[in-house]
């Protein structure tokens, strides 16, 4: 079975702090894809990153960085120098091998960045 | 270009009535998905269309739920005899086809959702 767990339901930080959102996944497939989406208060899901299971290189995009570790089945997301505009719900998702292209989502982490 | 659009943005209905939700995918996207998001929760997969293949309905919660898609364009999600537990945001997403042989997958782009409230 496929499963994505985001253990942190809510995180509150003060602006300029760094924050890491955890994501742990379960799958039996050797080929799979991991995603992070942001859902701001407006409600629309915004794609942030896609990573396939064969690429364990960490990625940095501006203030965002992602740490993919197959050994611990984790795909954590770090925001450096957080800003109020980062306040949103962040979802980690898994797409696995041959089951079409459907995504299994974690429960989301609500990030609140206070000024 | 234009993103995924959904209509209506909000729908309030009475228990027992039928509702239809519409999704217009990104042009050229042959894959289309419906998800449901209950308040404060993650997204649950409902149904997946890929080109002319038979849809994957494995996520539909009951036979009151159905969806259709005309070719590779608009899709409608129908909920018959709505119940209060159907209240949720219904999200549609579209993508290019997954190309398993190439080891690629294509990102799903989401619409703004339809907030359904069943009184």
XYZ file of C-alpha atoms in Angstrom:
234
model
C 0.000 0.000 0.000
C 1.095 3.549 -0.573
C 1.056 6.038 2.230
C 2.351 9.512 2.920
C 2.691 10.806 6.461
C 3.169 14.410 7.445
C 3.440 14.171 11.195
C 3.422 17.925 11.783
C -0.137 19.141 11.455
C 0.691 22.734 12.312
C 3.889 24.760 12.664
C 4.201 28.345 13.780
C 7.384 30.363 13.280
C 8.431 33.976 13.373
C 9.488 35.637 10.156
C 13.098 34.985 9.117
C 13.279 31.702 10.972
C 14.136 28.559 9.034
C 11.545 25.794 9.096
C 11.557 22.168 7.947
C 8.420 20.287 6.979
C 8.707 16.525 7.302
C 7.374 13.933 4.882
C 7.692 10.172 5.217
C 6.348 7.818 2.585
C 5.688 4.129 2.123
C 5.668 2.254 -1.156
C 6.761 -1.146 -2.422
C 7.608 0.178 -5.856
C 11.170 0.909 -6.872
C 10.002 3.563 -9.309
C 8.012 6.356 -7.785
C 7.752 10.123 -7.719
C 7.447 12.569 -4.880
C 5.897 16.002 -4.955
C 5.372 19.021 -2.771
C 2.419 21.340 -3.279
C 1.561 24.597 -1.531
C -2.039 25.532 -0.773
C -2.300 29.200 0.197
C -5.451 30.597 1.825
C -6.928 31.139 -1.645
C -7.203 27.340 -1.879
C -5.495 26.622 -5.187
C -2.754 23.990 -5.068
C 0.552 25.275 -6.381
C 3.154 22.809 -7.613
C 6.572 23.255 -5.985
C 8.741 20.280 -6.886
C 8.772 16.790 -8.411
C 11.466 14.231 -7.629
C 11.861 10.698 -8.988
C 13.084 7.783 -6.926
C 16.330 7.449 -8.856
C 17.513 10.943 -8.135
C 18.594 11.503 -4.570
C 20.310 14.787 -5.223
C 19.084 17.501 -2.962
C 17.608 20.519 -4.655
C 17.607 24.180 -3.831
C 15.372 26.797 -5.359
C 15.805 30.193 -3.828
C 14.737 29.952 -0.185
C 13.343 26.455 -0.715
C 15.338 23.255 -0.440
C 14.433 19.593 -0.428
C 16.226 16.669 1.177
C 15.355 13.286 -0.335
C 16.668 10.248 1.575
C 15.606 6.820 0.339
C 17.237 5.135 3.312
C 14.696 6.724 5.628
C 11.887 7.104 3.036
C 11.782 10.814 3.672
C 11.429 13.859 1.474
C 11.712 16.880 3.737
C 11.173 20.472 2.713
C 13.030 23.416 4.245
C 12.161 27.080 3.915
C 15.048 29.377 4.791
C 14.394 32.858 6.178
C 10.629 32.334 6.183
C 8.287 35.126 5.165
C 4.655 35.838 5.984
C 3.740 34.964 2.386
C 4.962 31.426 3.046
C 1.952 30.897 5.306
C -0.031 28.080 3.721
C -0.781 24.401 3.969
C 1.942 22.292 2.400
C 1.218 18.840 1.018
C 3.642 16.066 0.245
C 2.408 13.527 -2.339
C 3.510 10.227 -3.846
C 2.853 8.826 -7.273
C 3.798 5.202 -7.699
C 4.776 2.949 -10.576
C 2.034 1.538 -12.700
C -1.084 2.890 -11.100
C -1.798 5.566 -13.628
C -0.732 8.953 -12.457
C -2.798 9.343 -9.309
C -1.280 10.970 -6.286
C -1.496 9.865 -2.684
C -1.355 12.919 -0.462
C -0.233 13.369 3.095
C -2.533 15.139 5.500
C -0.731 18.443 5.053
C 1.199 20.740 7.360
C -0.206 24.164 8.104
C 2.618 26.670 8.322
C 1.966 30.002 9.980
C 4.677 32.625 9.674
C 4.169 35.529 12.035
C 5.686 38.969 11.447
C -1.501 29.839 -20.952
C -4.776 29.239 -19.185
C -4.771 26.925 -16.212
C -7.335 24.391 -15.073
C -10.699 25.988 -14.478
C -13.602 24.706 -12.444
C -17.183 25.794 -12.060
C -19.017 26.699 -10.017
C -16.569 27.987 -7.428
C -19.161 27.480 -4.701
C -22.260 25.316 -4.589
C -24.769 25.095 -1.784
C -27.392 22.412 -2.104
C -29.960 20.616 -0.038
C -29.545 17.063 1.081
C -30.934 14.652 -1.495
C -30.415 16.892 -4.522
C -28.073 16.053 -7.392
C -25.121 18.297 -8.264
C -22.818 18.593 -11.263
C -19.323 19.991 -11.038
C -17.366 20.978 -14.122
C -13.665 20.924 -14.946
C -11.891 22.395 -17.955
C -8.351 21.008 -18.156
C -5.312 22.699 -19.600
C -5.382 22.425 -23.379
C -3.347 19.440 -24.542
C -3.496 17.638 -21.229
C -4.878 14.183 -21.914
C -4.960 13.102 -18.282
C -7.591 14.455 -15.884
C -8.148 13.706 -12.198
C -10.751 14.462 -9.586
C -9.889 14.705 -5.902
C -11.894 15.528 -2.808
C -10.589 17.562 0.106
C -12.597 17.528 3.303
C -12.138 20.392 5.715
C -8.691 20.340 7.291
C -7.648 17.173 5.521
C -5.498 16.060 2.628
C -6.737 15.215 -0.838
C -8.438 11.926 -1.636
C -8.250 10.575 -5.165
C -11.641 9.963 -6.792
C -11.271 9.182 -10.502
C -8.707 9.382 -13.303
C -9.199 9.755 -17.067
C -6.399 9.106 -19.548
C -7.210 9.754 -23.180
C -9.701 7.237 -24.554
C -8.878 4.543 -22.007
C -11.473 3.367 -19.518
C -11.346 5.641 -16.480
C -9.928 4.460 -13.184
C -12.856 4.808 -10.788
C -11.193 3.108 -7.870
C -11.424 6.156 -5.616
C -15.124 6.872 -5.966
C -16.646 6.508 -2.475
C -20.080 5.252 -3.532
C -22.287 4.645 -6.551
C -23.798 8.082 -6.023
C -20.613 9.482 -7.530
C -19.922 9.362 -11.254
C -17.857 11.298 -13.742
C -17.717 11.704 -17.470
C -15.253 13.174 -19.854
C -15.856 14.099 -23.470
C -12.772 13.199 -25.459
C -9.809 15.002 -23.989
C -11.676 18.063 -22.838
C -14.266 18.942 -20.249
C -15.186 16.621 -17.418
C -18.209 16.652 -15.148
C -18.410 15.055 -11.718
C -21.959 14.203 -10.670
C -23.059 13.473 -7.146
C -26.559 12.084 -6.850
C -28.749 12.308 -3.758
C -26.169 14.392 -1.935
C -25.481 13.762 1.726
C -23.995 16.104 4.311
C -20.780 14.069 4.351
C -20.295 14.998 0.688
C -19.511 18.556 1.784
C -15.942 19.216 0.696
C -13.829 21.011 -1.878
C -13.693 19.053 -5.118
C -10.456 19.623 -6.986
C -9.693 18.802 -10.579
C -6.196 18.416 -11.995
C -4.795 17.735 -15.434
C -1.458 16.605 -16.788
C 0.316 15.374 -19.844
C 0.235 11.569 -20.103
C 2.540 9.648 -17.837
C 5.252 7.978 -19.899
C 6.275 4.992 -17.878
C 8.820 3.668 -20.330
C 10.703 6.910 -20.297
C 10.649 6.957 -16.534
C 8.880 10.259 -16.596
C 5.798 11.419 -14.908
C 4.087 14.627 -15.583
C 3.083 17.092 -13.005
C -0.548 17.557 -12.173
C -1.798 21.122 -12.269
C -4.787 21.842 -10.099
C -7.815 24.018 -10.563
C -9.178 26.306 -7.845
C -11.757 23.765 -6.747
C -15.498 23.783 -6.164
C -16.585 24.171 -2.564
C -19.684 22.028 -2.090
C -21.882 22.538 0.959
C -24.756 20.143 1.539
C -27.285 21.478 4.026
